[in-house]
Coordinates of C-alpha atoms in Angstrom, one line a residue:
Chain A
M1 CA 179.9 -163.3 -123.2
Q2 CA 177.3 -165.5 -124.7
S3 CA 174.5 -164.0 -122.7
L4 CA 175.8 -160.5 -123.5
A5 CA 175.5 -161.3 -127.2
E6 CA 172.0 -162.5 -126.6
L7 CA 171.1 -159.3 -124.8
G8 CA 172.5 -157.4 -127.7
Y9 CA 170.2 -159.3 -130.1
V10 CA 167.2 -158.4 -127.9
L11 CA 168.2 -154.8 -128.1
A12 CA 168.3 -155.0 -131.9
A13 CA 164.9 -156.5 -131.9
V14 CA 163.5 -153.7 -129.7
L15 CA 165.1 -151.1 -132.0
F16 CA 163.4 -152.8 -135.1
I17 CA 160.1 -152.5 -133.4
F18 CA 160.6 -148.9 -132.4
G19 CA 161.8 -148.2 -135.9
L20 CA 158.6 -149.6 -137.4
K21 CA 156.6 -147.6 -134.8
L22 CA 158.1 -144.4 -136.0
M23 CA 157.0 -145.2 -139.5
A24 CA 153.5 -144.1 -138.4
H25 CA 154.1 -140.5 -139.5
P26 CA 156.0 -138.9 -142.4
R27 CA 157.9 -136.6 -140.0
T28 CA 159.3 -139.4 -137.9
A29 CA 159.7 -142.0 -140.6
V30 CA 163.2 -141.1 -141.5
R31 CA 164.3 -141.6 -137.9
G32 CA 162.4 -144.9 -137.9
N33 CA 164.4 -146.1 -140.9
T34 CA 167.7 -144.9 -139.2
L35 CA 166.8 -146.9 -136.1
G36 CA 166.3 -150.0 -138.4
V37 CA 169.8 -149.4 -139.8
V38 CA 171.3 -149.1 -136.3
A39 CA 169.5 -152.3 -135.2
M40 CA 170.8 -154.1 -138.3
L41 CA 174.4 -152.9 -137.7
L42 CA 174.2 -154.0 -134.0
A43 CA 172.9 -157.5 -135.0
M44 CA 175.6 -157.8 -137.6
T45 CA 178.4 -156.7 -135.3
I46 CA 177.3 -159.2 -132.6
A47 CA 177.2 -161.9 -135.3
M48 CA 180.7 -161.1 -136.4
L49 CA 182.2 -161.3 -132.9
G50 CA 184.5 -164.3 -132.4
Q51 CA 184.0 -165.7 -135.8
Q52 CA 186.3 -167.3 -138.4
H53 CA 186.6 -166.6 -142.1
Y54 CA 186.5 -162.9 -141.6
V55 CA 188.0 -162.3 -145.1
T56 CA 185.3 -164.2 -146.8
I57 CA 182.5 -162.6 -144.8
T58 CA 183.9 -159.1 -145.3
C59 CA 184.3 -159.7 -149.1
G60 CA 180.6 -160.8 -149.2
L61 CA 179.6 -157.7 -147.2
V62 CA 181.5 -155.3 -149.4
I63 CA 180.2 -156.8 -152.7
G64 CA 176.7 -156.9 -151.4
A65 CA 176.9 -153.3 -150.1
L66 CA 178.2 -152.1 -153.5
V67 CA 175.5 -153.9 -155.5
G68 CA 172.8 -152.8 -153.1
T69 CA 173.9 -149.2 -153.1
T70 CA 174.0 -149.1 -156.9
F71 CA 170.5 -150.6 -157.1
A72 CA 169.1 -148.2 -154.5
L73 CA 170.5 -145.0 -156.0
R74 CA 169.7 -145.7 -159.6
V75 CA 166.2 -147.1 -159.4
Q76 CA 163.4 -144.9 -160.8
M77 CA 160.4 -144.4 -158.5
T78 CA 158.1 -145.9 -161.1
S79 CA 160.2 -149.1 -160.9
M80 CA 160.0 -149.4 -157.2
P81 CA 157.7 -152.5 -157.3
Q82 CA 160.2 -154.4 -159.4
M83 CA 163.0 -153.3 -157.0
V84 CA 161.1 -154.6 -154.0
A85 CA 160.4 -157.8 -155.8
L86 CA 164.0 -158.3 -156.7
F87 CA 165.1 -157.6 -153.1
N88 CA 162.5 -160.1 -151.9
A89 CA 164.0 -162.6 -154.2
F90 CA 167.5 -162.0 -152.8
G91 CA 166.2 -162.4 -149.2
G92 CA 164.5 -165.6 -150.1
A93 CA 167.7 -167.0 -151.8
A94 CA 169.7 -166.0 -148.8
S95 CA 167.4 -168.1 -146.6
I96 CA 167.8 -171.1 -149.0
L97 CA 171.5 -170.8 -148.8
V98 CA 171.8 -170.3 -145.1
A99 CA 169.6 -173.4 -144.4
G100 CA 171.6 -175.3 -147.0
A101 CA 174.9 -174.4 -145.4
A102 CA 173.5 -175.2 -141.9
L103 CA 172.5 -178.7 -143.1
D104 CA 174.7 -181.2 -141.3
P105 CA 174.3 -184.8 -142.4
S106 CA 175.8 -186.0 -139.2
S107 CA 173.4 -184.0 -137.0
T108 CA 171.2 -186.5 -135.3
G109 CA 168.4 -186.1 -132.8
D110 CA 167.8 -182.5 -133.8
T111 CA 164.5 -182.9 -135.4
A112 CA 163.3 -179.4 -134.7
G113 CA 166.4 -178.1 -136.5
M114 CA 165.8 -180.3 -139.5
V115 CA 162.1 -179.2 -139.7
A116 CA 163.3 -175.6 -139.6
I117 CA 165.9 -176.2 -142.3
A118 CA 163.2 -177.8 -144.6
A119 CA 160.8 -174.9 -143.9
S120 CA 163.4 -172.3 -144.5
G121 CA 164.3 -173.9 -147.8
I122 CA 160.7 -174.2 -148.9
I123 CA 159.6 -170.7 -147.9
G124 CA 162.8 -169.3 -149.2
A125 CA 162.5 -171.0 -152.6
V126 CA 158.8 -170.1 -153.1
T127 CA 159.7 -166.4 -152.2
F128 CA 162.8 -166.5 -154.5
C129 CA 161.1 -167.9 -157.6
G130 CA 157.8 -166.2 -157.0
S131 CA 159.5 -162.8 -156.6
L132 CA 161.6 -163.3 -159.7
V133 CA 158.5 -164.0 -161.7
A134 CA 156.8 -160.9 -160.2
F135 CA 159.9 -158.9 -161.1
G136 CA 159.8 -160.2 -164.7
K137 CA 156.1 -159.4 -165.0
L138 CA 156.5 -155.9 -163.6
Q139 CA 159.5 -155.2 -165.7
E140 CA 157.4 -156.4 -168.7
L141 CA 160.0 -158.9 -169.9
N142 CA 158.9 -160.5 -173.1
F143 CA 159.2 -164.0 -171.6
F144 CA 156.3 -163.2 -169.2
K145 CA 154.1 -161.6 -171.7
K146 CA 153.2 -165.0 -173.2
K147 CA 150.5 -167.1 -171.6
L148 CA 152.6 -169.4 -169.4
N149 CA 149.8 -171.0 -167.4
F150 CA 147.8 -174.0 -168.6
N151 CA 144.7 -175.9 -167.7
G152 CA 145.3 -178.0 -164.6
Q153 CA 148.0 -175.8 -163.3
Q154 CA 146.3 -176.0 -159.9
F155 CA 146.7 -179.8 -159.9
V156 CA 150.3 -179.5 -160.8
N157 CA 150.8 -177.0 -158.0
F158 CA 149.1 -179.3 -155.5
G159 CA 151.2 -182.2 -156.7
L160 CA 154.3 -180.1 -156.2
T161 CA 153.2 -179.1 -152.7
A162 CA 152.6 -182.8 -151.8
T163 CA 156.0 -183.9 -153.2
M164 CA 157.7 -181.1 -151.4
V165 CA 156.2 -181.9 -148.1
L166 CA 156.9 -185.6 -148.4
L167 CA 160.5 -184.9 -149.4
A168 CA 160.7 -182.6 -146.3
A169 CA 159.4 -185.4 -144.1
L170 CA 161.9 -187.8 -145.5
L171 CA 164.8 -185.3 -145.0
V172 CA 163.7 -184.7 -141.4
S173 CA 163.7 -188.4 -140.5
K174 CA 166.9 -189.1 -142.4
P175 CA 169.2 -186.1 -142.2
E176 CA 172.1 -188.1 -143.8
L177 CA 170.2 -187.9 -147.1
S178 CA 171.2 -184.2 -147.4
W179 CA 170.8 -184.2 -151.3
L180 CA 167.1 -184.3 -150.6
Y181 CA 167.3 -180.6 -149.7
L182 CA 168.2 -179.8 -153.2
L183 CA 165.1 -181.6 -154.5
I184 CA 163.0 -179.8 -152.0
V185 CA 164.3 -176.4 -153.1
I186 CA 163.7 -177.3 -156.8
A187 CA 160.2 -178.4 -156.1
A188 CA 159.5 -175.3 -154.0
S189 CA 161.0 -173.1 -156.8
M190 CA 158.7 -174.7 -159.3
L191 CA 155.8 -174.1 -157.0
G192 CA 156.7 -170.4 -156.6
F193 CA 156.9 -170.1 -160.4
G194 CA 153.5 -171.9 -160.9
L195 CA 151.8 -169.8 -158.2
V196 CA 152.8 -166.4 -159.6
T197 CA 152.8 -166.8 -163.4
P198 CA 149.0 -167.0 -163.8
I199 CA 148.4 -163.8 -161.8
G200 CA 147.3 -160.8 -163.9
G201 CA 149.0 -157.4 -164.0
A202 CA 146.2 -155.6 -162.1
D203 CA 146.7 -158.0 -159.1
M204 CA 150.4 -157.3 -158.8
P205 CA 150.0 -155.1 -155.7
V206 CA 148.6 -158.1 -153.8
V207 CA 151.3 -160.4 -155.0
I208 CA 154.1 -158.0 -154.1
A209 CA 152.7 -157.6 -150.6
L210 CA 152.2 -161.3 -150.2
L211 CA 155.8 -162.1 -151.3
N212 CA 156.9 -159.5 -148.8
A213 CA 155.2 -161.4 -146.1
Y214 CA 156.8 -164.6 -147.3
S215 CA 160.3 -163.1 -147.2
G216 CA 159.7 -162.2 -143.6
L217 CA 158.5 -165.8 -142.8
A218 CA 161.6 -167.1 -144.6
A219 CA 163.8 -165.0 -142.3
A220 CA 161.9 -166.3 -139.3
A221 CA 162.3 -169.9 -140.4
T222 CA 166.0 -169.2 -140.8
G223 CA 165.9 -168.0 -137.2
F224 CA 164.7 -171.4 -136.1
V225 CA 167.5 -173.0 -138.1
I226 CA 170.3 -171.1 -136.3
T227 CA 168.3 -170.8 -133.1
N228 CA 168.4 -167.0 -133.0
H229 CA 165.6 -164.9 -131.7
V230 CA 166.4 -161.7 -133.4
L231 CA 165.7 -163.4 -136.8
I232 CA 162.5 -164.8 -135.5
I233 CA 161.3 -161.5 -134.2
S234 CA 162.3 -159.4 -137.2
G235 CA 161.0 -162.0 -139.6
S236 CA 157.6 -162.1 -137.9
L237 CA 157.4 -158.3 -137.9
V238 CA 157.9 -158.3 -141.7
G239 CA 155.5 -161.2 -142.1
A240 CA 152.8 -159.2 -140.2
S241 CA 153.5 -156.1 -142.3
G242 CA 153.1 -158.1 -145.5
I243 CA 149.9 -159.8 -144.3
I244 CA 148.4 -156.4 -143.4
L245 CA 149.3 -154.9 -146.8
T246 CA 148.0 -158.0 -148.6
K247 CA 144.7 -157.7 -146.8
L248 CA 144.4 -153.9 -147.6
M249 CA 145.1 -154.5 -151.2
C250 CA 142.5 -157.3 -151.4
K251 CA 140.0 -155.1 -149.8
A252 CA 140.8 -152.2 -152.2
M253 CA 139.9 -154.6 -155.1
N254 CA 137.0 -156.3 -153.3
R255 CA 138.6 -159.7 -153.9
S256 CA 139.6 -162.5 -151.7
L257 CA 143.2 -163.6 -151.6
F258 CA 142.0 -167.0 -152.8
N259 CA 140.4 -165.3 -155.8
V260 CA 143.5 -163.4 -156.6
L261 CA 145.8 -166.4 -156.4
F262 CA 143.5 -168.9 -158.1
G263 CA 140.7 -167.0 -159.9
V264 CA 140.9 -165.6 -163.3
M265 CA 139.3 -162.2 -163.9
G266 CA 137.2 -162.3 -167.0
G267 CA 136.5 -159.2 -169.1
S268 CA 132.8 -158.6 -169.8
G269 CA 130.8 -156.4 -172.1
N270 CA 130.9 -156.6 -175.9
A271 CA 131.8 -154.0 -178.5
E272 CA 128.2 -153.1 -179.2
D273 CA 127.5 -152.4 -175.5
T274 CA 130.6 -150.3 -175.3
E275 CA 129.5 -148.2 -178.3
K276 CA 126.1 -147.6 -176.8
I277 CA 127.7 -146.6 -173.5
Y278 CA 130.1 -144.2 -175.2
A279 CA 127.4 -142.6 -177.5
T280 CA 127.1 -139.5 -175.4
V281 CA 130.8 -138.8 -174.8
R282 CA 131.7 -135.2 -175.0
S283 CA 135.3 -134.0 -175.5
T284 CA 136.8 -130.6 -174.5
S285 CA 139.9 -128.6 -175.1
A286 CA 142.7 -127.4 -172.9
D287 CA 141.5 -123.8 -173.1
D288 CA 138.0 -124.7 -171.9
V289 CA 139.4 -126.7 -169.0
A290 CA 141.6 -123.7 -168.1
L291 CA 138.5 -121.5 -167.9
M292 CA 136.7 -124.0 -165.7
L293 CA 139.7 -124.3 -163.4
E294 CA 140.0 -120.5 -163.0
T295 CA 136.5 -120.2 -161.6
A296 CA 136.7 -123.3 -159.4
Q297 CA 137.2 -123.2 -155.6
R298 CA 138.2 -126.8 -155.0
V299 CA 140.0 -129.0 -157.5
V300 CA 140.9 -132.7 -156.9
F301 CA 143.3 -134.6 -159.0
V302 CA 142.6 -138.4 -159.3
P303 CA 145.9 -139.9 -160.5
G304 CA 146.4 -143.5 -161.8
Y305 CA 149.4 -145.4 -162.8
G306 CA 148.9 -144.1 -166.4
M307 CA 150.0 -140.7 -165.1
A308 CA 153.3 -142.1 -164.0
V309 CA 153.8 -143.9 -167.3
A310 CA 153.2 -140.6 -169.2
Q311 CA 155.7 -139.0 -166.7
A312 CA 153.0 -136.3 -166.1
Q313 CA 153.4 -136.0 -162.3
H314 CA 155.7 -133.0 -162.5
A315 CA 153.5 -131.3 -165.0
V316 CA 150.5 -132.0 -162.7
R317 CA 152.4 -130.5 -159.7
N318 CA 153.2 -127.3 -161.7
L319 CA 149.6 -126.9 -162.7
A320 CA 148.5 -127.4 -159.1
K321 CA 151.0 -124.7 -158.0
L322 CA 149.6 -122.3 -160.5
L323 CA 146.1 -123.0 -159.2
E324 CA 147.1 -122.7 -155.6
E325 CA 148.6 -119.2 -156.3
R326 CA 145.1 -118.3 -157.4
G327 CA 143.7 -119.4 -154.0
I328 CA 142.1 -122.6 -155.3
L329 CA 142.1 -125.6 -152.9
I330 CA 144.1 -128.5 -154.4
E331 CA 143.9 -132.1 -153.3
Y332 CA 144.9 -135.5 -154.7
A333 CA 142.5 -138.4 -154.2
I334 CA 144.6 -141.6 -153.9
H335 CA 143.0 -145.0 -154.5
P336 CA 144.8 -147.8 -152.6
V337 CA 145.6 -149.6 -155.8
A338 CA 146.3 -146.5 -157.9
G339 CA 149.9 -147.6 -158.4
R340 CA 151.5 -151.0 -158.8
M341 CA 152.3 -151.6 -155.1
P342 CA 150.8 -150.4 -151.8
G343 CA 151.3 -146.6 -151.5
H344 CA 153.1 -146.4 -154.8
M345 CA 151.1 -143.3 -156.0
N346 CA 152.0 -141.4 -152.9
V347 CA 155.7 -141.9 -153.6
L348 CA 155.4 -140.9 -157.2
L349 CA 153.7 -137.7 -156.2
A350 CA 156.1 -137.0 -153.3
E351 CA 158.9 -137.3 -155.8
A352 CA 157.2 -134.5 -157.8
D353 CA 157.2 -132.3 -154.6
V354 CA 153.5 -132.7 -153.8
P355 CA 153.1 -132.0 -150.0
Y356 CA 151.8 -135.1 -148.2
E357 CA 149.0 -133.1 -146.6
Q358 CA 147.4 -132.9 -150.0
L359 CA 147.4 -136.6 -150.6
I360 CA 144.0 -137.7 -149.4
E361 CA 143.1 -141.4 -149.2
M362 CA 139.9 -142.7 -150.8
D363 CA 137.9 -143.2 -147.6
R364 CA 138.5 -139.7 -146.4
I365 CA 137.8 -137.9 -149.6
N366 CA 134.8 -139.8 -150.9
P367 CA 132.3 -138.2 -148.4
T368 CA 133.3 -134.7 -149.6
M369 CA 133.3 -135.3 -153.3
E370 CA 130.0 -133.4 -153.7
T371 CA 131.7 -130.1 -152.9
V372 CA 134.4 -130.6 -155.5
D373 CA 134.1 -128.2 -158.4
V374 CA 136.5 -129.9 -160.8
A375 CA 137.8 -133.5 -160.5
I376 CA 140.7 -134.2 -163.0
V377 CA 141.1 -137.9 -163.7
I378 CA 144.5 -138.6 -165.2
G379 CA 145.7 -142.0 -166.1
A380 CA 143.1 -143.8 -163.9
N381 CA 140.2 -145.8 -165.2
D382 CA 138.9 -148.8 -163.2
V383 CA 139.3 -147.0 -159.9
V384 CA 136.7 -144.4 -160.9
N385 CA 134.3 -146.7 -162.7
P386 CA 130.8 -146.2 -161.2
V387 CA 129.9 -149.7 -162.6
A388 CA 131.6 -151.1 -159.5
K389 CA 128.7 -149.7 -157.5
N390 CA 125.8 -149.9 -159.9
D391 CA 126.1 -153.2 -161.7
P392 CA 126.3 -156.3 -159.5
E393 CA 127.1 -158.4 -162.6
S394 CA 130.3 -156.5 -163.4
P395 CA 133.7 -158.1 -162.8
I396 CA 134.7 -155.2 -160.6
A397 CA 131.3 -155.1 -158.7
G398 CA 131.8 -154.1 -155.1
M399 CA 135.3 -152.7 -155.6
P400 CA 135.5 -149.4 -153.7
I401 CA 136.0 -146.5 -156.1
I402 CA 136.7 -142.8 -155.9
D403 CA 133.3 -141.1 -156.4
V404 CA 134.4 -138.6 -159.0
D405 CA 131.0 -138.8 -160.6
K406 CA 129.6 -136.9 -157.7
S407 CA 131.7 -133.8 -158.3
R408 CA 130.3 -130.9 -160.3
T409 CA 132.5 -131.4 -163.3
V410 CA 134.8 -134.3 -164.2
I411 CA 137.6 -133.9 -166.6
V412 CA 139.1 -137.2 -167.8
I413 CA 142.5 -136.9 -169.5
K414 CA 143.1 -140.0 -171.6
R415 CA 144.5 -141.0 -175.0
S416 CA 141.4 -142.9 -176.1
L417 CA 138.4 -144.6 -174.8
S418 CA 140.3 -147.9 -174.4
P419 CA 139.4 -150.0 -171.3
G420 CA 141.6 -150.4 -168.2
F421 CA 143.0 -153.5 -166.6
A422 CA 139.6 -155.0 -166.0
G423 CA 138.7 -154.7 -169.7
I424 CA 135.3 -153.1 -169.2
A425 CA 133.7 -149.9 -170.5
N426 CA 133.5 -146.9 -168.1
P427 CA 130.1 -145.1 -168.1
L428 CA 131.8 -142.2 -166.3
F429 CA 133.3 -141.1 -169.6
A430 CA 129.8 -140.5 -171.0
A431 CA 128.2 -139.0 -167.9
E432 CA 126.5 -135.6 -168.1
N433 CA 129.0 -133.9 -165.9
T434 CA 132.1 -135.5 -167.6
L435 CA 134.2 -133.9 -170.3
M436 CA 137.0 -135.9 -172.0
L437 CA 140.3 -134.3 -172.8
F438 CA 141.9 -136.6 -175.3
G439 CA 145.7 -136.7 -175.6
D440 CA 149.0 -137.5 -173.9
G441 CA 148.7 -137.0 -170.2
Q442 CA 151.8 -134.8 -169.8
Q443 CA 151.1 -132.7 -172.9
A444 CA 147.5 -132.2 -172.0
V445 CA 148.4 -130.9 -168.5
L446 CA 151.1 -128.6 -169.9
D447 CA 148.6 -127.2 -172.4
I448 CA 146.1 -126.4 -169.6
A449 CA 148.9 -124.7 -167.6
V450 CA 149.9 -122.6 -170.6
A451 CA 146.2 -121.6 -171.2
I452 CA 145.9 -120.5 -167.5
K453 CA 149.0 -118.5 -167.6
E454 CA 147.9 -116.7 -170.8
G455 CA 144.3 -116.3 -169.7
Chain B
M1 CA 141.0 -161.0 -142.7
K2 CA 138.7 -164.0 -142.7
A3 CA 139.5 -164.7 -146.3
I4 CA 143.2 -164.7 -145.7
L5 CA 143.0 -166.9 -142.6
G6 CA 140.7 -169.2 -144.6
T7 CA 143.2 -169.5 -147.4
I8 CA 146.1 -170.1 -145.1
A9 CA 144.1 -172.7 -143.2
W10 CA 143.2 -174.4 -146.5
F11 CA 146.9 -174.6 -147.4
L12 CA 148.2 -175.5 -143.9
A13 CA 145.7 -178.2 -143.1
P14 CA 146.7 -180.6 -145.9
T15 CA 150.3 -179.7 -145.5
I16 CA 150.4 -180.6 -141.8
V17 CA 148.4 -183.8 -142.3
L18 CA 150.7 -184.9 -145.1
F19 CA 153.7 -184.0 -143.0
L20 CA 152.5 -185.9 -140.0
V21 CA 151.6 -188.9 -142.1
G22 CA 155.0 -188.8 -143.8
V23 CA 157.0 -188.5 -140.6
Q24 CA 155.0 -191.3 -138.9
T25 CA 155.5 -193.7 -141.8
L26 CA 159.1 -192.9 -142.1
S27 CA 159.8 -193.2 -138.4
V28 CA 158.1 -196.6 -138.4
M29 CA 160.3 -197.6 -141.4
A30 CA 163.4 -196.3 -139.7
K31 CA 162.5 -198.3 -136.5
S32 CA 162.2 -201.5 -138.5
D33 CA 165.6 -200.6 -140.1
R34 CA 167.2 -200.3 -136.8
S35 CA 165.9 -203.5 -135.4
Q36 CA 167.8 -205.2 -138.1
S37 CA 171.1 -203.6 -137.3
V38 CA 172.3 -204.7 -133.9
A39 CA 175.0 -202.1 -133.6
S40 CA 172.8 -199.0 -133.5
S41 CA 174.0 -196.2 -131.3
A42 CA 172.0 -194.1 -129.0
A43 CA 172.4 -191.2 -131.4
D44 CA 170.7 -193.1 -134.1
D45 CA 167.8 -193.7 -131.9
T46 CA 166.9 -190.1 -131.4
D47 CA 167.4 -189.5 -135.1
A48 CA 164.9 -192.1 -136.0
N49 CA 162.3 -190.7 -133.7
P50 CA 161.5 -187.3 -135.2
A51 CA 157.9 -186.9 -134.0
D52 CA 159.1 -186.3 -130.5
L53 CA 160.7 -183.0 -131.2
K54 CA 158.4 -181.4 -133.6
S55 CA 156.1 -178.8 -132.1
P56 CA 154.5 -178.7 -128.7
A57 CA 151.0 -179.4 -130.0
E58 CA 152.1 -182.3 -132.2
S59 CA 154.4 -184.0 -129.8
N60 CA 151.5 -184.6 -127.4
G61 CA 149.9 -187.0 -129.7
T62 CA 152.8 -188.7 -131.2
S63 CA 155.5 -189.2 -128.5
H64 CA 157.1 -192.5 -127.7
P65 CA 157.9 -192.4 -124.0
D66 CA 159.5 -195.9 -124.1
Q67 CA 162.1 -194.7 -126.6
Q68 CA 163.0 -191.6 -124.6
I69 CA 163.8 -193.8 -121.6
S70 CA 165.8 -196.2 -123.6
T71 CA 168.0 -193.6 -125.3
G72 CA 169.0 -191.9 -122.1
Q73 CA 169.0 -188.5 -123.9
V74 CA 166.0 -187.0 -122.3
P75 CA 167.7 -184.0 -120.7
N76 CA 169.1 -183.0 -124.0
Q77 CA 165.8 -183.3 -125.8
T78 CA 164.0 -181.5 -123.1
R79 CA 166.4 -178.6 -123.5
Q80 CA 165.8 -178.5 -127.3
N81 CA 162.0 -178.7 -126.7
T82 CA 162.2 -175.8 -124.3
F83 CA 164.0 -173.7 -126.8
L84 CA 161.5 -174.6 -129.5
I85 CA 158.6 -173.7 -127.3
A86 CA 160.2 -170.5 -126.3
S87 CA 160.9 -169.7 -129.9
L88 CA 157.4 -170.4 -131.0
T89 CA 156.1 -168.2 -128.3
V90 CA 158.4 -165.4 -129.4
F91 CA 157.4 -165.9 -133.0
I92 CA 153.6 -165.7 -132.3
L93 CA 153.9 -162.7 -129.9
A94 CA 156.1 -160.9 -132.4
I95 CA 153.5 -161.3 -135.1
F96 CA 150.9 -159.7 -132.7
I97 CA 153.3 -156.8 -132.1
G98 CA 153.8 -156.5 -135.8
F99 CA 150.1 -156.2 -136.4
E100 CA 149.7 -153.6 -133.6
V101 CA 152.6 -151.4 -134.8
I102 CA 152.0 -151.7 -138.5
T103 CA 148.3 -151.0 -138.6
K104 CA 149.2 -147.5 -137.5
V105 CA 151.3 -146.8 -140.6
P106 CA 149.3 -144.5 -142.9
P107 CA 148.7 -145.6 -146.5
T108 CA 150.8 -142.7 -147.7
L109 CA 153.9 -144.5 -146.3
H110 CA 153.0 -148.0 -147.4
T111 CA 155.7 -148.2 -150.1
P112 CA 158.5 -147.1 -147.8
L113 CA 157.1 -149.4 -145.2
M114 CA 157.4 -152.3 -147.6
S115 CA 160.9 -151.5 -148.7
G116 CA 161.9 -150.8 -145.1
S117 CA 160.4 -154.1 -143.8
N118 CA 162.0 -155.7 -146.8
A119 CA 165.4 -154.5 -145.6
I120 CA 164.6 -155.8 -142.1
S121 CA 163.9 -159.2 -143.5
G122 CA 167.5 -159.1 -144.7
I123 CA 168.3 -159.9 -141.0
T124 CA 169.0 -163.3 -142.6
I125 CA 172.4 -161.8 -142.9
V126 CA 173.0 -162.7 -139.2
G127 CA 172.3 -166.3 -140.2
A128 CA 174.6 -166.0 -143.3
I129 CA 177.5 -164.7 -141.2
V130 CA 177.1 -167.4 -138.6
V131 CA 176.9 -170.3 -141.0
T132 CA 179.8 -168.9 -143.1
S133 CA 181.9 -168.7 -140.0
N134 CA 181.3 -172.4 -139.2
A135 CA 181.6 -173.6 -142.8
D136 CA 184.4 -175.1 -144.8
D137 CA 185.1 -175.8 -148.5
W138 CA 181.9 -175.7 -150.7
K139 CA 179.7 -174.6 -147.9
L140 CA 182.0 -171.6 -147.4
F141 CA 181.0 -170.6 -150.9
L142 CA 177.3 -171.0 -150.2
G143 CA 177.7 -168.9 -147.0
M144 CA 179.5 -166.1 -148.9
L145 CA 176.8 -166.1 -151.6
A146 CA 174.2 -165.9 -148.8
V147 CA 176.1 -163.0 -147.2
I148 CA 176.2 -161.1 -150.6
L149 CA 172.5 -161.6 -151.3
A150 CA 171.4 -160.7 -147.8
T151 CA 173.7 -157.6 -147.8
I152 CA 172.1 -156.4 -151.1
N153 CA 168.7 -156.8 -149.5
V154 CA 169.7 -154.9 -146.4
V155 CA 171.8 -152.1 -147.9
G156 CA 169.6 -151.6 -150.9
G157 CA 166.4 -151.8 -148.9
F158 CA 167.4 -149.3 -146.2
L159 CA 168.9 -146.9 -148.7
V160 CA 166.0 -146.8 -151.1
T161 CA 163.6 -146.4 -148.1
H162 CA 165.7 -143.4 -147.0
R163 CA 165.5 -141.9 -150.5
M164 CA 161.7 -142.2 -150.5
L165 CA 161.2 -140.9 -147.0
A166 CA 163.4 -137.9 -147.6
M167 CA 161.0 -137.0 -150.4
F168 CA 158.1 -137.0 -148.0
K169 CA 160.0 -135.0 -145.4
R170 CA 161.4 -132.1 -147.3
K171 CA 158.4 -129.8 -147.0

């Protein structure tokens, strides 16, 4: 019976791996997700067999399922990063609680188990608190708008780490002092808070990915606590996924993880410089843009998070349809950090019915930017700033950008000339082939569409 | 990659050193404790000697063979060590599989990948069910809370992933 259950867990682990493998293509991804659900149900069923306290467990399952369903069905696609952060926090908290409940003061001789309990509590608490802070920042709660970090925060963090590790060592050698676990969790929570609060809004995609990795590692640590391999395997899969995404996000901003976590990104360039750069800015009107688009053969949209804030993605999709009907080739150039989490922009556009074949990633579209007749930048700024390539002194120097400046004409739809996250001026706006269309993103796109229909 | 590994190493190295130092100091302290109390049981012995069971790499340098003999619990410890080593092997191999499988996911699907893998990390629910089943009084409450939180993670994660993937599919 016992070994049958073990085999069932192995099957669940295999299904998880196949599920993730099917995520490699949009056509098979739904099936992959379903396999994940099957694997999870299998693992849960095995865990339920021959247990006590069925009523309590079932109550927990029902409450959790109701809350989870409500969250999942009501969340807006723009709020997906907050949602993932919140779920990460729940996963981390579950790890803390499981390890806490598994803590047995009379268990002696099981040092490995105690180490696992301490690790589970630490990783779980850092994930829990860090994710809650990330959630607060993404949700733009007032509490997190103030400057919460202070000089010497790194030293405090280091002190917390040291305290935490020493407490863990003490707990491992003396399991009867189970109240130490509470102190460890508190110290780890404070560390999670201290690590994430100083991180700026532009770096959120990295943080979300990293916390995702932590939530996986927390699950793996819990696997060591209850000596169950399916937790260890699934946890490491999630950990690997989080690490890969973290790495990609860092690369997309040309920053090291260390720099994101501990460095502060300073704005540069003073007002005078900005004025000089923007001296030759030319603005245009929706009618003129419509004329340009009608004679174009290949049009590329370069969306940024600003587009989603203005809720302009549906308007953009309608404009694109209009142009497609006229035989114009439409593509969307997606920068890896265009949204607030990895792949966020793709989801926002998919929600507006944009076919995924038209979503072209940066590395693939850049070599062909010369043949683009009109590039429409909407709600993006830093990711199209040529300063990243030209000025080694700039704070975004070396960051890969979408080379819109190479296309024949660039239209930038923007409310004003205000800077982006990085706080620096964008010479693209003043380039010879650039025209600014000032106004609200959604309204501007609607105006262009109307002008094309009338023209 | 290098940068990430570097950062991890920077964090891990002091952590491991501190931990080893802590465990060593404490086990020395515990030993002297025990020598004072004559009526110490065999179980106490194993408890006070944590370095033996840690990880394969660490136990090499810090084991105390004299104690293992004196406690008479060697078979039990060996079994635990075997499980630990097997688990660490599984853990490391699974990370490699994860790297192989997940590198193939296109950037278009990175958000669903993240919410989906987030749901998978809700596998902690198995742990929550197991500990709840073995718990009593206040620990039962902890266990139930863990079940609730893990279920939110699992159900919410899979459902929201399905919602997103359906948007990509319907073309």
